[in-house]
Tab-separated table of C-alpha atoms in Angstrom:
chain	number	residue	atom	x	y	z
J	1	MET	CA	13.469	30.227	-14.497
J	2	SER	CA	16.658	28.684	-13.771
J	3	LEU	CA	17.677	24.984	-13.164
J	4	THR	CA	20.368	23.725	-10.744
J	5	LEU	CA	22.355	21.310	-11.939
J	6	PHE	CA	20.655	18.728	-9.164
J	7	GLU	CA	17.704	19.449	-11.127
J	8	LEU	CA	18.840	18.400	-14.010
J	9	TRP	CA	20.099	15.488	-13.172
J	10	VAL	CA	16.633	14.908	-11.524
J	11	ILE	CA	15.730	15.518	-15.430
J	12	LEU	CA	17.860	13.631	-16.473
J	13	GLY	CA	18.146	10.192	-14.407
J	14	CYS	CA	14.602	10.294	-14.095
J	15	GLY	CA	13.808	10.683	-17.545
J	16	VAL	CA	16.436	7.903	-18.864
J	17	VAL	CA	14.623	5.150	-16.025
J	18	THR	CA	11.303	6.146	-17.049
J	19	LEU	CA	12.063	5.961	-21.727
J	20	LEU	CA	13.775	2.378	-21.041
J	21	SER	CA	11.325	1.037	-18.650
J	22	ARG	CA	8.905	2.090	-21.295
J	23	THR	CA	10.707	0.903	-24.306
J	24	LEU	CA	13.084	-2.535	-23.327
J	25	PRO	CA	9.363	-4.366	-23.384
J	26	PHE	CA	8.439	-3.238	-27.037
J	27	VAL	CA	12.480	-4.562	-27.323
J	28	PHE	CA	12.171	-7.846	-26.050
J	29	VAL	CA	9.025	-8.377	-27.153
J	30	LYS	CA	9.779	-8.663	-31.059
J	31	ARG	CA	12.483	-10.427	-29.734
J	32	LEU	CA	11.204	-13.239	-27.670
J	33	GLN	CA	8.932	-14.551	-25.705
J	34	LEU	CA	8.042	-13.718	-22.222
J	35	PRO	CA	7.687	-17.145	-20.156
J	36	ALA	CA	4.187	-17.620	-18.924
J	37	GLY	CA	4.573	-16.543	-15.430
J	38	VAL	CA	6.196	-13.604	-16.054
J	39	ILE	CA	3.357	-12.410	-17.822
J	40	ASP	CA	0.843	-13.557	-15.027
J	41	PHE	CA	2.373	-11.618	-12.641
J	42	LEU	CA	2.552	-8.709	-14.393
J	43	THR	CA	-1.235	-9.515	-15.259
J	44	PHE	CA	-1.588	-8.286	-11.944
J	45	VAL	CA	0.933	-5.131	-11.551
J	46	PRO	CA	-1.659	-2.844	-12.798
J	47	ILE	CA	-4.308	-3.072	-10.103
J	48	THR	CA	-1.920	-4.172	-6.828
J	49	ILE	CA	0.000	-0.596	-7.891
J	50	MET	CA	-3.124	1.746	-8.917
J	51	THR	CA	-4.680	0.293	-5.164
J	52	ALA	CA	-0.779	0.965	-3.210
J	53	LEU	CA	-0.854	4.162	-5.596
J	54	CYS	CA	-4.341	5.419	-3.273
J	55	CYS	CA	-3.576	4.382	0.275
J	56	GLN	CA	-0.265	6.468	-0.315
J	57	GLY	CA	-2.421	8.982	-0.483
J	58	LEU	CA	-4.752	8.385	2.269
J	59	PHE	CA	-3.300	7.009	4.964
J	60	ILE	CA	-0.656	9.074	6.763
J	61	ALA	CA	2.169	7.554	8.147
J	62	HIS	CA	4.550	7.647	11.667
J	63	ALA	CA	8.036	5.597	12.182
J	64	GLY	CA	7.427	3.301	14.693
J	65	HIS	CA	3.594	3.591	14.642
J	66	TRP	CA	0.489	1.788	12.818
J	67	ALA	CA	-0.555	4.728	10.143
J	68	THR	CA	-3.287	7.081	11.314
J	69	ILE	CA	-6.555	7.629	8.691
J	70	ASP	CA	-6.121	11.133	6.559
J	71	TRP	CA	-9.861	11.794	7.330
J	72	ALA	CA	-9.989	15.198	4.246
J	73	ASN	CA	-8.510	12.474	1.923
J	74	LEU	CA	-10.916	10.080	2.619
J	75	TYR	CA	-13.942	11.885	2.795
J	76	ALA	CA	-12.988	13.568	-0.300
J	77	ALA	CA	-12.599	10.633	-2.412
J	78	ILE	CA	-16.276	9.480	-1.500
J	79	PRO	CA	-17.849	11.737	-3.717
J	80	ALA	CA	-15.008	11.839	-6.205
J	81	THR	CA	-15.664	8.081	-6.561
J	82	LEU	CA	-19.109	8.441	-6.416
J	83	ALA	CA	-18.305	10.600	-9.934
J	84	GLY	CA	-16.271	8.177	-10.804
J	85	ILE	CA	-18.874	5.363	-11.022
J	86	LEU	CA	-21.952	7.943	-12.587
J	87	THR	CA	-19.805	9.173	-15.204
J	88	LYS	CA	-16.660	6.732	-15.851
J	89	SER	CA	-14.812	10.126	-16.160
J	90	LEU	CA	-11.165	10.136	-14.777
J	91	LEU	CA	-12.082	14.459	-15.629
J	92	ALA	CA	-14.849	13.855	-13.777
J	93	VAL	CA	-12.968	11.701	-10.801
J	94	VAL	CA	-10.099	14.488	-10.603
J	95	VAL	CA	-12.429	17.911	-11.614
J	96	VAL	CA	-15.411	16.619	-8.175
J	97	GLY	CA	-12.249	15.382	-6.125
J	98	ILE	CA	-11.136	18.709	-6.242
J	99	MET	CA	-13.659	20.423	-5.895
J	100	ALA	CA	-14.657	17.830	-2.864
J	101	MET	CA	-11.175	19.235	-1.501
J	102	ALA	CA	-11.633	22.664	-1.518
J	103	VAL	CA	-15.483	21.683	0.276
J	104	ILE	CA	-13.712	20.797	2.767
J	105	ARG	CA	-10.666	22.980	3.463
J	106	TYR	CA	-13.547	26.071	2.943
J	107	PHE	CA	-15.462	24.454	6.617
J	108	ASN	CA	-12.157	22.850	7.948
J	109	TRP	CA	-13.678	19.334	7.821
J	110	GLY	CA	-11.087	15.660	8.975
S	1	MET	CA	-14.849	4.735	-32.265
S	2	THR	CA	-14.818	3.269	-35.722
S	3	PRO	CA	-12.371	0.934	-36.442
S	4	GLU	CA	-10.320	3.241	-38.829
S	5	LEU	CA	-6.540	2.922	-37.843
S	6	SER	CA	-5.214	6.404	-39.925
S	7	PHE	CA	-3.513	9.340	-38.378
S	8	ARG	CA	-6.943	11.350	-38.032
S	9	ALA	CA	-9.026	8.306	-36.670
S	10	GLY	CA	-6.221	7.989	-33.714
S	11	LEU	CA	-6.610	12.072	-33.534
S	12	LYS	CA	-10.270	11.834	-33.018
S	13	ASP	CA	-10.082	9.055	-30.534
S	14	VAL	CA	-7.921	10.537	-28.189
S	15	LEU	CA	-10.087	13.812	-27.994
S	16	PRO	CA	-11.690	12.489	-24.577
S	17	THR	CA	-8.740	11.301	-22.520
S	18	VAL	CA	-7.427	15.309	-23.468
S	19	PHE	CA	-9.463	16.912	-20.814
S	20	GLY	CA	-8.198	13.971	-18.593
S	21	TYR	CA	-4.368	15.559	-18.819
S	22	ILE	CA	-5.997	19.153	-19.331
S	23	GLY	CA	-6.838	18.766	-15.413
S	24	VAL	CA	-4.425	16.470	-14.245
S	25	GLY	CA	-1.650	18.886	-15.989
S	26	LEU	CA	-3.097	22.320	-14.851
S	27	ALA	CA	-3.102	20.346	-11.088
S	28	PHE	CA	0.595	19.060	-11.377
S	29	GLY	CA	1.882	23.030	-12.595
S	30	ILE	CA	0.022	24.653	-9.561
S	31	VAL	CA	1.747	21.700	-7.302
S	32	ALA	CA	5.077	22.238	-9.315
S	33	ASN	CA	4.838	26.456	-8.923
S	34	THR	CA	3.721	25.792	-4.873
S	35	SER	CA	6.810	23.317	-4.440
S	36	HIS	CA	9.319	26.547	-6.023
S	37	LEU	CA	9.976	24.726	-9.387
S	38	SER	CA	10.630	27.168	-12.185
S	39	LEU	CA	8.931	26.835	-15.215
S	40	LEU	CA	11.426	25.195	-17.520
S	41	MET	CA	11.501	22.494	-14.161
S	42	VAL	CA	8.332	21.643	-15.659
S	43	ALA	CA	8.840	22.192	-18.843
S	44	GLY	CA	12.014	19.672	-18.892
S	45	LEU	CA	9.423	16.712	-16.530
S	46	SER	CA	6.900	16.681	-18.814
S	47	PHE	CA	9.213	17.019	-22.067
S	48	ILE	CA	11.582	14.632	-21.072
S	49	VAL	CA	10.260	12.224	-18.096
S	50	TYR	CA	6.767	12.274	-18.868
S	51	ALA	CA	5.356	10.546	-16.301
S	52	GLY	CA	1.948	11.850	-14.600
S	53	SER	CA	1.903	10.455	-11.382
S	54	ALA	CA	5.891	10.005	-11.339
S	55	GLN	CA	6.561	13.453	-11.536
S	56	PHE	CA	3.899	14.852	-8.667
S	57	ILE	CA	6.408	12.502	-5.997
S	58	ILE	CA	9.316	14.184	-8.077
S	59	ALA	CA	8.439	16.995	-7.344
S	60	SER	CA	7.512	16.378	-3.264
S	61	MET	CA	10.565	14.775	-3.943
S	62	LEU	CA	12.453	17.465	-4.205
S	63	VAL	CA	10.484	19.727	-1.669
S	64	ALA	CA	11.761	16.461	0.774
S	65	HIS	CA	15.822	16.812	-0.511
S	66	ASP	CA	15.874	13.318	-1.084
S	67	PRO	CA	19.066	11.989	-2.748
S	68	LEU	CA	18.653	11.796	-6.861
S	69	SER	CA	18.726	7.562	-5.891
S	70	ALA	CA	15.702	7.414	-4.230
S	71	ILE	CA	13.959	9.873	-6.836
S	72	MET	CA	15.182	7.806	-9.695
S	73	LEU	CA	14.118	3.928	-7.314
S	74	SER	CA	10.509	5.895	-6.425
S	75	THR	CA	10.303	7.132	-10.740
S	76	PHE	CA	11.140	3.721	-11.549
S	77	LEU	CA	8.816	2.132	-8.694
S	78	VAL	CA	5.544	3.887	-9.561
S	79	ASN	CA	6.250	3.463	-13.312
S	80	SER	CA	7.210	-0.379	-13.635
S	81	ARG	CA	3.700	-0.926	-14.421
S	82	MET	CA	4.692	1.141	-17.328
S	83	ILE	CA	6.802	-2.603	-18.133
S	84	LEU	CA	3.576	-3.939	-18.337
S	85	MET	CA	1.251	-2.107	-19.840
S	86	SER	CA	4.733	-1.707	-23.497
S	87	THR	CA	5.359	-5.439	-23.058
S	88	SER	CA	0.768	-5.733	-23.458
S	89	LEU	CA	0.627	-3.030	-26.321
S	90	ALA	CA	4.854	-4.435	-27.877
S	91	GLN	CA	1.997	-6.972	-29.070
S	92	ALA	CA	0.144	-5.356	-31.547
S	93	PHE	CA	2.977	-4.539	-32.861
S	94	ARG	CA	5.324	-7.063	-33.272
S	95	HIS	CA	5.388	-6.531	-37.656
S	96	GLU	CA	7.426	-2.962	-37.161
S	97	SER	CA	9.743	-1.805	-37.546
S	98	LEU	CA	11.896	-1.376	-34.496
S	99	THR	CA	12.554	1.843	-35.064
S	100	LYS	CA	8.412	2.448	-34.567
S	101	ASN	CA	8.445	0.039	-31.488
S	102	LEU	CA	10.341	2.754	-30.042
S	103	LEU	CA	8.915	5.424	-31.015
S	104	ILE	CA	5.443	3.813	-30.018
S	105	GLY	CA	7.319	3.057	-27.052
S	106	SER	CA	8.654	5.886	-25.523
S	107	LEU	CA	5.243	8.065	-25.726
S	108	VAL	CA	3.248	5.280	-23.347
S	109	THR	CA	0.943	6.458	-20.939
S	110	ASP	CA	-1.235	5.115	-19.107
S	111	GLU	CA	-4.082	6.786	-21.308
S	112	THR	CA	-3.391	5.377	-24.454
S	113	PHE	CA	-2.367	2.243	-23.590
S	114	ALA	CA	-6.011	1.877	-22.258
S	115	LEU	CA	-7.133	3.424	-25.658
S	116	ALA	CA	-5.291	1.085	-27.359
S	117	MET	CA	-6.787	-2.401	-25.578
S	118	ASN	CA	-10.071	-0.362	-26.174
S	119	LYS	CA	-9.452	0.399	-29.740
S	120	ARG	CA	-8.497	-3.231	-30.333
S	121	ASN	CA	-11.423	-4.530	-29.140
S	122	ARG	CA	-12.874	-3.030	-32.486
S	123	THR	CA	-10.158	-3.960	-35.034
S	124	GLU	CA	-10.091	-7.309	-34.442
S	125	GLY	CA	-6.764	-7.328	-32.382
S	126	HIS	CA	-5.420	-4.401	-35.037
S	127	LEU	CA	-3.152	-0.920	-34.216
S	128	SER	CA	-1.590	0.509	-36.151
S	129	PHE	CA	1.563	2.451	-36.273
S	130	ALA	CA	-0.026	5.958	-37.925
S	131	TRP	CA	-3.609	5.189	-35.322
S	132	GLN	CA	-0.444	4.945	-32.376
S	133	SER	CA	1.941	7.260	-33.044
S	134	ALA	CA	-1.841	10.043	-33.065
S	135	ALA	CA	-2.742	9.410	-29.587
S	136	ASN	CA	0.318	9.631	-28.392
S	137	VAL	CA	1.902	13.266	-29.953
S	138	VAL	CA	-1.593	14.888	-29.365
S	139	ALA	CA	-1.237	13.583	-25.491
S	140	TYR	CA	2.383	14.272	-24.730
S	141	LEU	CA	1.617	18.108	-26.384
S	142	VAL	CA	-1.118	18.545	-24.246
S	143	TRP	CA	-0.135	17.196	-21.228
S	144	GLY	CA	3.352	19.285	-22.042
S	145	VAL	CA	1.006	22.353	-22.214
S	146	ALA	CA	-1.423	21.868	-19.666
S	147	THR	CA	1.503	21.417	-16.939
S	148	ILE	CA	3.282	24.581	-18.412
S	149	LEU	CA	0.285	26.049	-18.498
S	150	GLY	CA	-0.163	25.622	-14.504
S	151	ALA	CA	3.114	26.702	-13.474
S	152	VAL	CA	1.737	30.365	-14.605
S	153	LEU	CA	-1.516	30.440	-13.533
S	154	GLY	CA	0.143	29.203	-9.962
S	155	SER	CA	1.841	32.556	-9.587
S	156	PHE	CA	-1.401	33.728	-9.670
S	157	ILE	CA	-3.229	31.702	-6.992
S	158	GLN	CA	-1.879	31.795	-3.461
S	159	ASN	CA	-2.292	29.728	-1.752
S	160	PRO	CA	-3.311	26.303	-4.223
S	161	THR	CA	-4.321	24.154	-1.273
S	162	GLN	CA	-7.241	25.944	-0.297
S	163	PHE	CA	-8.431	25.130	-3.770
S	164	GLY	CA	-7.670	21.271	-3.406
S	165	PHE	CA	-5.662	20.587	-6.476
S	166	ASP	CA	-3.332	18.945	-4.109
S	167	PHE	CA	-6.116	16.323	-4.164
S	168	ALA	CA	-6.134	15.928	-7.528
S	169	LEU	CA	-3.078	12.891	-7.265
S	170	THR	CA	-5.297	10.792	-5.377
S	171	ALA	CA	-8.217	11.495	-6.770
S	172	MET	CA	-6.936	10.312	-10.421
S	173	PHE	CA	-4.881	6.802	-9.303
S	174	ILE	CA	-9.023	6.415	-7.594
S	175	GLY	CA	-10.329	6.777	-11.209
S	176	LEU	CA	-8.142	4.549	-12.381
S	177	VAL	CA	-8.124	1.767	-9.734
S	178	TYR	CA	-12.398	2.588	-10.370
S	179	LEU	CA	-11.873	2.791	-14.469
S	180	GLN	CA	-9.456	-0.896	-14.177
S	181	LEU	CA	-11.951	-2.641	-12.156
S	182	ILE	CA	-14.989	-2.093	-13.899
S	183	SER	CA	-12.668	-3.198	-17.167
S	184	ASP	CA	-10.479	-5.869	-16.558
S	185	LYS	CA	-12.805	-8.555	-18.352
S	186	HIS	CA	-9.620	-11.311	-18.014
S	187	LEU	CA	-8.811	-10.622	-13.947
S	188	GLY	CA	-12.485	-10.252	-12.871
S	189	LEU	CA	-14.222	-7.979	-10.435
S	190	THR	CA	-14.257	-10.493	-7.325
S	191	ARG	CA	-10.437	-11.751	-7.669
S	192	GLN	CA	-9.294	-7.823	-8.153
S	193	LEU	CA	-11.728	-7.058	-5.104
S	194	LEU	CA	-9.732	-9.251	-3.512
S	195	VAL	CA	-6.406	-8.632	-4.616
S	196	MET	CA	-7.506	-4.855	-3.915
S	197	ILE	CA	-7.975	-6.096	0.298
S	198	PHE	CA	-4.977	-7.893	0.724
S	199	VAL	CA	-2.353	-4.430	-0.802
S	200	ALA	CA	-3.828	-2.356	1.472
S	201	LEU	CA	-3.887	-4.627	4.572
S	202	ILE	CA	-0.690	-4.901	3.510
S	203	TYR	CA	0.294	-1.771	2.723
S	204	TYR	CA	-1.552	-0.410	5.884
S	205	ILE	CA	1.162	-3.083	8.203
S	206	SER	CA	4.383	-2.302	6.161
S	207	LEU	CA	3.914	1.610	6.320
S	208	ARG	CA	4.764	0.785	9.945
S	209	PHE	CA	8.368	-1.035	9.675
S	210	THR	CA	9.432	1.049	6.693
S	211	SER	CA	8.515	4.317	4.314
S	212	ALA	CA	5.741	5.116	2.184
S	213	ASN	CA	8.176	4.088	-0.772
S	214	LEU	CA	9.545	0.929	0.102
S	215	ALA	CA	5.795	-0.226	1.181
S	216	LEU	CA	3.896	1.174	-2.015
S	217	LEU	CA	7.126	-1.534	-3.163
S	218	ILE	CA	6.342	-4.823	-1.118
S	219	ALA	CA	2.348	-4.740	-1.400
S	220	THR	CA	2.370	-4.465	-5.000
S	221	ILE	CA	4.800	-7.331	-5.692
S	222	LEU	CA	3.105	-9.309	-3.052
S	223	GLY	CA	-0.215	-8.919	-4.653
S	224	CYS	CA	0.787	-9.750	-7.340
S	225	PHE	CA	1.795	-13.421	-5.958
S	226	PHE	CA	-1.547	-13.053	-3.838
S	227	GLY	CA	-3.066	-12.871	-7.479
S	228	MET	CA	-2.231	-16.240	-9.321
S	229	GLU	CA	-2.189	-17.318	-5.988
S	230	LEU	CA	-5.634	-16.551	-6.512
S	231	LYS	CA	-5.993	-17.597	-9.935
S	232	LYS	CA	-4.687	-21.211	-9.349
S	233	CYS	CA	-7.854	-21.930	-6.867
S	234	HIS	CA	-10.214	-21.182	-9.656
């Protein structure tokens, strides 16, 4: 149970970055009104960043070549998505996804 | 969910999300354990950084021996959605003191933000410091304890990828993007789907020429501009 100096810097550095991302908007909103264009841009951030993060899990990068599909992840994504549609529960999506991946690994699919 | 905005009501309202924190928190602890992070590092990440998806990315970047600057930049990019969430949530707390605003802001997460937006539909747009703090603090403590528990359990599990825990993060984003898709009535389903296809395409193309993290940023920013253009067309 120990921390390297590098790990300590990672915790502090990422902690500050995250804290500022969370709190500075509260300071700005309390003090001034954001321009309409900025607010308009920001409304698309959740859907775009979450889609890009999903893609990160579904594609395998190959520098200088076209990315390929991570078939195991794509197969597991199907029951996970169905669980979301049926239950609208984040927990169900995660649990079904993990279980599906366990089955896929067991049978060596993908 | 009732319109009541007391501390006690907050404790009750946050309960359903607690299960999500436990599931993903355990998964993070196990992943951190396989990445050879110590319990102290897991606790530090969960209680000081406190950023679900970014913590998975930090763990993987530590394994890859990436430089501090790259880890901090990725954390900022992954958490940049917090800027939007905080900006939206802050509108409801403008009348509160700056200290209370900072206290609420420092613990905003995807789930507590979504919960607050849900609550506002039942309270004519009002939120209270007591209610939001209850939700925030419960989420914070459950997340931290779940990740540490996962790290402890992880040492008893020989090969966790065999059990599919590494898929928890992708599954979480699939769940979050789906819930966002069906709940954001303001943007609408068709427009959001078009933006999603555009982002996936840009991400795929960018991935040929740059790193996964930069591709993520390029796809996100271009996706937002694409969304704004779509909005103008209507």
